[in-house]
Amino acid sequence: MKIGVDIRPLQGHSGYRGIGRYLENILFNIPEHLKESEFVFYADKSMKVPEDKLEHIKNQKIIWVRPKHVQKVKYVRALARPYNVVRPSKKDVDVFFQAEAAYGIGRTVPSVGVFMDVIPLLFTHEKASQKMAGVIKYKQIVAEKIQDKFYREVLESYKSAAGLVAISQASKDDFIKYLDAKTGKRIVVTPLAVANTLTSTANSKEQAKILKMHGLTREKYILYVGAIDQRKNIAGLARDFFEVKKQHQDLKLVCVGKEFGLGKNLKLVGWTEVINAHPESKKDIVIPGYLDDAELISLYNNASCFVFPSRYEGFGLPILEAMQLGCPVVCYDNSSLPEVAGNAA
């Protein structure tokens, strides 16, 4: 069998987010009966192919997808579809797997699409344009309307998939509720799992070294791992942290994630305003950026707790990661989070 897989979610920015982690785990855990199949990877030629995440697959080849060069042109890029859609050929693959529907769910061959969530649909009131003014605001509004149109087209594309999977029952329920009950009823729920690389622990000396490198003491910090967009509620996390510090003055907050280096985005979601309002405690917020698994394991192992203040998740994988590594979890009670955490948070 020839299995086509769009690996663009592993390239660029997406590779550091949940969808990249998801696809990486799918490819790492290919069932035994499929390991002799030929894997055809569709990749963006303008970005580096993550060979370390594919090298375990013996029989593979790459088909290059033309990048959208217009995405580099300011303002114009807002008017164009973000990515070129993949149209697999029957001569190349027998079946096609698409983890990110925005890249295209193939109609030319039987395709399996993954449904993550309805975030853009539920959070339309929290657009970047809300915090802008003047001409820039109206340009942003136009861009947002066009992006909303693209998103609707992506949602419509799920109907053409031969098979559909959702990452949680909550996601499937949302598909049925907000999108299309008929299509939603044929979705199969396949919950996520923790990566094999996050199931072992480093020795105590190595962990102590990592904590010292970041200026941390065991069980004297709260940990957050994730992105920074509005629904993640990191401004609320910061406000709560400063409130807790009134009673626990030696406590620190550690925020792990590549996006914490994006100053403009931090300002848009309200993080910067909250931090600047507490100059006396700014030093107690540690932002190490993106960490490899060894460092992440150490931070999970030694945190007083992991806090996940998200207001909506298709799944919420960091909750499982924390629990796998013995870190107590505090999370909100919404969307898929109760399904993932059960009674253990």
Short mmCIF file of C-alpha atoms in Angstrom, two decimals:
data_model
loop_
_atom_site.label_atom_id
_atom_site.label_comp_id
_atom_site.label_asym_id
_atom_site.label_seq_id
_atom_site.Cartn_x
_atom_site.Cartn_y
_atom_site.Cartn_z
CA MET A 1 0.00 0.00 0.00
CA LYS A 2 1.15 3.55 -0.75
CA ILE A 3 0.17 5.95 2.03
CA GLY A 4 0.31 9.69 1.44
CA VAL A 5 0.87 12.03 4.39
CA ASP A 6 1.03 15.82 4.33
CA ILE A 7 3.97 16.61 6.63
CA ARG A 8 3.75 20.40 6.36
CA PRO A 9 2.37 20.56 9.94
CA LEU A 10 5.85 19.37 11.00
CA GLN A 11 7.53 22.21 9.15
CA GLY A 12 7.83 25.79 10.31
CA HIS A 13 5.78 27.26 13.15
CA SER A 14 3.20 24.45 13.34
CA GLY A 15 5.88 21.95 14.32
CA TYR A 16 6.10 23.56 17.76
CA ARG A 17 2.36 23.46 18.42
CA GLY A 18 -0.10 20.70 19.22
CA ILE A 19 -0.80 19.72 15.62
CA GLY A 20 2.90 19.17 14.94
CA ARG A 21 3.25 17.10 18.09
CA TYR A 22 0.19 15.09 17.08
CA LEU A 23 1.48 14.25 13.60
CA GLU A 24 4.95 13.45 14.95
CA ASN A 25 3.42 10.92 17.35
CA ILE A 26 1.22 9.39 14.63
CA LEU A 27 4.25 8.78 12.41
CA PHE A 28 6.36 7.49 15.29
CA ASN A 29 3.73 4.91 16.23
CA ILE A 30 2.88 3.40 12.86
CA PRO A 31 1.21 -0.01 13.40
CA GLU A 32 3.28 -3.10 12.58
CA HIS A 33 1.05 -4.17 9.68
CA LEU A 34 1.68 -0.85 7.92
CA LYS A 35 5.46 -0.60 8.37
CA GLU A 36 6.16 -2.33 5.06
CA SER A 37 4.00 0.18 3.19
CA GLU A 38 5.49 2.95 1.07
CA PHE A 39 5.03 6.37 2.66
CA VAL A 40 4.76 9.36 0.36
CA PHE A 41 5.36 12.63 2.21
CA TYR A 42 4.05 15.92 0.84
CA ALA A 43 6.37 18.73 1.99
CA ASP A 44 6.90 22.45 1.46
CA LYS A 45 10.09 22.83 -0.56
CA SER A 46 10.86 26.24 0.95
CA MET A 47 11.12 24.84 4.51
CA LYS A 48 13.40 22.31 6.15
CA VAL A 49 12.16 18.73 6.25
CA PRO A 50 12.39 17.34 9.83
CA GLU A 51 14.37 14.25 8.84
CA ASP A 52 14.92 13.22 12.47
CA LYS A 53 11.16 12.68 12.79
CA LEU A 54 10.95 10.55 9.65
CA GLU A 55 14.19 8.56 9.61
CA HIS A 56 12.62 5.51 11.32
CA ILE A 57 10.32 4.98 8.31
CA LYS A 58 12.22 2.73 5.91
CA ASN A 59 10.28 3.02 2.67
CA GLN A 60 9.60 6.68 1.92
CA LYS A 61 9.74 9.37 -0.71
CA ILE A 62 8.93 13.08 -0.83
CA ILE A 63 6.66 14.97 -3.21
CA TRP A 64 7.27 18.71 -3.05
CA VAL A 65 4.36 21.13 -2.66
CA ARG A 66 4.84 24.57 -4.15
CA PRO A 67 4.99 27.21 -1.38
CA LYS A 68 2.78 30.29 -1.36
CA HIS A 69 5.33 33.02 -2.06
CA VAL A 70 2.61 35.66 -1.75
CA GLN A 71 2.65 34.96 1.99
CA LYS A 72 5.85 37.00 2.19
CA VAL A 73 4.18 40.10 0.74
CA LYS A 74 2.74 42.38 3.42
CA TYR A 75 -1.02 43.12 3.17
CA VAL A 76 -1.33 41.06 -0.04
CA ARG A 77 -0.86 37.85 1.93
CA ALA A 78 -4.08 38.53 3.86
CA LEU A 79 -6.03 38.28 0.58
CA ALA A 80 -4.67 34.88 -0.45
CA ARG A 81 -5.27 31.37 0.82
CA PRO A 82 -2.43 30.68 3.28
CA TYR A 83 -1.35 27.37 1.73
CA ASN A 84 -1.47 25.52 -1.55
CA VAL A 85 -3.94 22.64 -1.37
CA VAL A 86 -2.59 19.11 -1.95
CA ARG A 87 -4.28 17.05 -4.66
CA PRO A 88 -2.78 13.55 -4.41
CA SER A 89 -2.61 11.51 -7.60
CA LYS A 90 -3.85 7.91 -7.77
CA LYS A 91 -0.56 6.90 -9.35
CA ASP A 92 1.34 8.20 -6.30
CA VAL A 93 -0.81 7.04 -3.36
CA ASP A 94 -3.66 4.67 -2.50
CA VAL A 95 -4.85 6.60 0.56
CA PHE A 96 -4.03 10.04 1.97
CA PHE A 97 -3.80 11.26 5.58
CA GLN A 98 -4.29 14.95 6.41
CA ALA A 99 -3.73 16.17 9.98
CA GLU A 100 -4.34 19.83 9.08
CA ALA A 101 -7.41 20.36 6.89
CA ALA A 102 -6.24 23.86 5.90
CA TYR A 103 -3.62 22.14 3.72
CA GLY A 104 -6.36 20.32 1.81
CA ILE A 105 -8.30 17.07 2.22
CA GLY A 106 -7.75 15.17 -1.01
CA ARG A 107 -10.72 14.32 -3.22
CA THR A 108 -8.74 12.51 -5.89
CA VAL A 109 -7.95 9.54 -3.61
CA PRO A 110 -9.64 8.19 -0.45
CA SER A 111 -8.57 10.57 2.31
CA VAL A 112 -8.70 10.59 6.10
CA GLY A 113 -9.00 14.02 7.71
CA VAL A 114 -8.42 14.97 11.33
CA PHE A 115 -10.79 17.35 13.09
CA MET A 116 -9.18 19.25 15.95
CA ASP A 117 -11.61 21.93 17.13
CA VAL A 118 -13.88 24.86 16.22
CA ILE A 119 -11.69 27.55 17.76
CA PRO A 120 -11.91 30.09 14.89
CA LEU A 121 -15.69 29.69 14.91
CA LEU A 122 -16.20 30.20 18.64
CA PHE A 123 -13.72 33.03 19.18
CA THR A 124 -14.65 35.38 16.35
CA HIS A 125 -15.26 38.15 18.90
CA GLU A 126 -11.59 38.13 19.93
CA LYS A 127 -9.98 39.30 16.70
CA ALA A 128 -6.77 41.35 16.66
CA SER A 129 -8.73 44.23 15.06
CA GLN A 130 -10.55 44.79 18.35
CA LYS A 131 -7.40 46.35 19.80
CA MET A 132 -6.45 48.44 16.77
CA ALA A 133 -7.44 51.89 15.52
CA GLY A 134 -7.48 53.99 12.35
CA VAL A 135 -6.61 52.68 8.90
CA ILE A 136 -4.73 49.69 10.33
CA LYS A 137 -7.91 48.55 12.07
CA TYR A 138 -9.93 48.50 8.84
CA LYS A 139 -7.18 46.69 6.96
CA GLN A 140 -7.15 44.09 9.71
CA ILE A 141 -10.95 43.72 9.60
CA VAL A 142 -10.84 43.05 5.84
CA ALA A 143 -8.07 40.47 6.36
CA GLU A 144 -10.05 38.76 9.12
CA LYS A 145 -13.18 38.51 6.97
CA ILE A 146 -11.17 36.89 4.18
CA GLN A 147 -9.55 34.48 6.62
CA ASP A 148 -12.99 33.59 8.00
CA LYS A 149 -14.10 32.76 4.45
CA PHE A 150 -11.09 30.47 4.00
CA TYR A 151 -11.88 28.78 7.30
CA ARG A 152 -15.47 28.10 6.21
CA GLU A 153 -14.12 26.49 3.04
CA VAL A 154 -11.84 24.30 5.17
CA LEU A 155 -14.80 23.17 7.27
CA GLU A 156 -16.75 22.37 4.12
CA SER A 157 -13.86 20.20 2.88
CA TYR A 158 -14.40 17.67 5.68
CA LYS A 159 -17.48 16.44 3.84
CA SER A 160 -15.29 15.10 1.02
CA ALA A 161 -13.16 12.88 3.31
CA ALA A 162 -13.58 9.12 3.09
CA GLY A 163 -12.85 8.90 6.81
CA LEU A 164 -12.81 11.39 9.69
CA VAL A 165 -11.26 11.26 13.13
CA ALA A 166 -11.65 13.72 16.01
CA ILE A 167 -9.14 14.08 18.82
CA SER A 168 -11.81 14.06 21.56
CA GLN A 169 -15.49 13.38 22.08
CA ALA A 170 -15.90 17.08 22.84
CA SER A 171 -14.51 17.95 19.40
CA LYS A 172 -16.87 15.50 17.71
CA ASP A 173 -19.81 16.92 19.67
CA ASP A 174 -18.83 20.45 18.60
CA PHE A 175 -18.65 19.37 14.97
CA ILE A 176 -22.18 17.98 15.20
CA LYS A 177 -23.46 21.02 17.12
CA TYR A 178 -21.88 23.85 15.15
CA LEU A 179 -21.10 22.43 11.71
CA ASP A 180 -22.83 19.40 10.23
CA ALA A 181 -24.65 16.67 12.17
CA LYS A 182 -24.75 14.24 9.24
CA THR A 183 -20.99 14.39 8.58
CA GLY A 184 -20.22 14.53 12.30
CA LYS A 185 -21.97 11.24 13.01
CA ARG A 186 -19.39 9.32 10.96
CA ILE A 187 -16.45 10.78 12.88
CA VAL A 188 -14.40 8.27 14.89
CA VAL A 189 -12.91 9.58 18.14
CA THR A 190 -9.21 8.79 18.59
CA PRO A 191 -7.95 10.43 21.81
CA LEU A 192 -4.35 11.61 21.96
CA ALA A 193 -1.53 10.04 23.94
CA VAL A 194 1.73 11.23 25.45
CA ALA A 195 4.81 10.94 23.25
CA ASN A 196 7.19 8.05 23.99
CA THR A 197 9.93 10.63 24.60
CA LEU A 198 8.03 12.00 27.62
CA THR A 199 7.74 8.76 29.58
CA SER A 200 11.21 8.64 31.10
CA THR A 201 12.93 10.82 33.66
CA ALA A 202 16.45 12.18 33.85
CA ASN A 203 18.57 11.39 36.91
CA SER A 204 18.46 13.73 39.90
CA LYS A 205 21.83 15.37 39.13
CA GLU A 206 20.80 16.22 35.59
CA GLN A 207 17.48 17.60 36.80
CA ALA A 208 19.16 19.72 39.46
CA LYS A 209 21.48 21.12 36.81
CA ILE A 210 18.54 22.07 34.57
CA LEU A 211 16.68 23.74 37.45
CA LYS A 212 19.78 25.71 38.41
CA MET A 213 20.24 26.83 34.80
CA HIS A 214 16.79 28.43 34.91
CA GLY A 215 17.14 29.77 38.47
CA LEU A 216 14.49 27.42 39.88
CA THR A 217 14.01 25.45 43.09
CA ARG A 218 12.07 22.18 43.30
CA GLU A 219 8.34 22.69 44.03
CA LYS A 220 8.80 26.47 44.20
CA TYR A 221 7.34 27.23 40.80
CA ILE A 222 4.11 26.86 38.84
CA LEU A 223 4.49 25.56 35.29
CA TYR A 224 2.62 26.47 32.10
CA VAL A 225 3.37 24.87 28.73
CA GLY A 226 1.61 26.05 25.59
CA ALA A 227 0.78 28.79 23.13
CA ILE A 228 -0.22 32.39 23.84
CA ASP A 229 -3.33 33.09 21.74
CA GLN A 230 -6.32 34.77 23.39
CA ARG A 231 -8.23 31.63 24.41
CA LYS A 232 -5.16 30.30 26.24
CA ASN A 233 -5.85 33.02 28.81
CA ILE A 234 -2.24 33.68 29.76
CA ALA A 235 -3.12 37.20 30.95
CA GLY A 236 -5.53 35.58 33.42
CA LEU A 237 -2.78 33.16 34.43
CA ALA A 238 -0.44 36.08 35.18
CA ARG A 239 -3.11 37.90 37.22
CA ASP A 240 -3.78 34.79 39.29
CA PHE A 241 -0.07 34.21 39.80
CA PHE A 242 0.44 37.70 41.22
CA GLU A 243 -2.52 37.13 43.54
CA VAL A 244 -1.07 33.82 44.78
CA LYS A 245 2.31 35.47 45.36
CA LYS A 246 0.79 37.60 48.10
CA GLN A 247 0.71 34.45 50.24
CA HIS A 248 3.64 32.55 48.66
CA GLN A 249 6.36 35.13 48.09
CA ASP A 250 9.05 32.67 47.01
CA LEU A 251 6.91 31.22 44.20
CA LYS A 252 7.81 31.60 40.51
CA LEU A 253 5.86 31.14 37.29
CA VAL A 254 7.56 29.28 34.42
CA CYS A 255 6.05 29.72 30.96
CA VAL A 256 7.37 27.30 28.32
CA GLY A 257 6.67 27.84 24.64
CA LYS A 258 8.28 29.30 21.54
CA GLU A 259 5.55 31.97 21.23
CA PHE A 260 6.58 33.69 24.47
CA GLY A 261 9.26 35.37 22.38
CA LEU A 262 6.63 37.20 20.29
CA GLY A 263 6.42 40.58 22.02
CA LYS A 264 3.74 42.05 19.75
CA ASN A 265 1.44 39.07 20.25
CA LEU A 266 1.95 39.13 24.03
CA LYS A 267 0.80 42.74 24.02
CA LEU A 268 -2.31 41.94 21.96
CA VAL A 269 -3.50 39.25 24.40
CA GLY A 270 -3.04 41.50 27.44
CA TRP A 271 -0.03 39.72 28.94
CA THR A 272 2.32 42.70 28.74
CA GLU A 273 -0.13 45.04 30.49
CA VAL A 274 -0.58 42.64 33.42
CA ILE A 275 3.17 42.04 33.78
CA ASN A 276 4.02 45.75 33.67
CA ALA A 277 1.45 46.44 36.39
CA HIS A 278 3.51 44.32 38.82
CA PRO A 279 7.12 45.51 38.42
CA GLU A 280 8.04 44.18 41.85
CA SER A 281 7.32 40.59 40.74
CA LYS A 282 8.34 40.59 37.06
CA LYS A 283 11.62 38.91 37.99
CA ASP A 284 9.68 35.89 39.25
CA ILE A 285 8.31 35.03 35.81
CA VAL A 286 10.71 32.74 33.98
CA ILE A 287 10.40 32.36 30.20
CA PRO A 288 12.84 29.73 28.91
CA GLY A 289 11.24 29.57 25.44
CA TYR A 290 11.00 26.30 23.56
CA LEU A 291 12.62 23.37 25.41
CA ASP A 292 13.71 19.92 24.33
CA ASP A 293 12.05 16.92 25.96
CA ALA A 294 14.83 16.37 28.53
CA GLU A 295 14.43 19.89 29.90
CA LEU A 296 10.65 19.72 29.74
CA ILE A 297 10.61 16.45 31.69
CA SER A 298 12.72 18.02 34.42
CA LEU A 299 10.40 21.02 34.72
CA TYR A 300 7.32 18.80 34.91
CA ASN A 301 8.98 16.52 37.48
CA ASN A 302 9.87 19.33 39.85
CA ALA A 303 6.99 21.82 39.57
CA SER A 304 4.58 22.39 42.45
CA CYS A 305 1.85 22.07 39.84
CA PHE A 306 1.04 22.48 36.16
CA VAL A 307 -1.63 25.10 35.42
CA PHE A 308 -3.71 25.06 32.23
CA PRO A 309 -6.08 28.07 32.17
CA SER A 310 -7.31 27.58 28.58
CA ARG A 311 -10.94 28.52 27.87
CA TYR A 312 -11.28 25.99 25.04
CA GLU A 313 -9.28 22.98 23.82
CA GLY A 314 -9.84 20.32 21.21
CA PHE A 315 -7.93 18.02 23.56
CA GLY A 316 -5.33 19.61 25.87
CA LEU A 317 -2.30 17.32 25.53
CA PRO A 318 -0.11 19.13 28.11
CA ILE A 319 -2.52 17.90 30.82
CA LEU A 320 -1.67 14.29 29.96
CA GLU A 321 2.04 15.11 29.71
CA ALA A 322 2.02 16.58 33.22
CA MET A 323 0.10 13.63 34.68
CA GLN A 324 2.38 11.14 32.93
CA LEU A 325 5.33 12.76 34.68
CA GLY A 326 3.69 12.95 38.11
CA CYS A 327 2.99 16.68 38.13
CA PRO A 328 -0.28 17.81 39.81
CA VAL A 329 -2.64 19.53 37.37
CA VAL A 330 -4.91 22.55 37.80
CA CYS A 331 -7.11 23.22 34.77
CA TYR A 332 -10.36 24.87 33.75
CA ASP A 333 -13.60 22.90 33.51
CA ASN A 334 -14.60 23.39 29.87
CA SER A 335 -14.61 21.84 26.38
CA SER A 336 -12.49 18.66 26.29
CA LEU A 337 -10.55 19.31 29.52
CA PRO A 338 -12.81 17.32 31.89
CA GLU A 339 -12.73 14.47 29.38
CA VAL A 340 -8.92 14.44 29.41
CA ALA A 341 -8.32 15.13 33.10
CA GLY A 342 -11.18 13.06 34.51
CA ASN A 343 -11.20 13.29 38.30
CA ALA A 344 -7.43 13.41 38.54
CA ALA A 345 -6.89 17.18 38.15
#
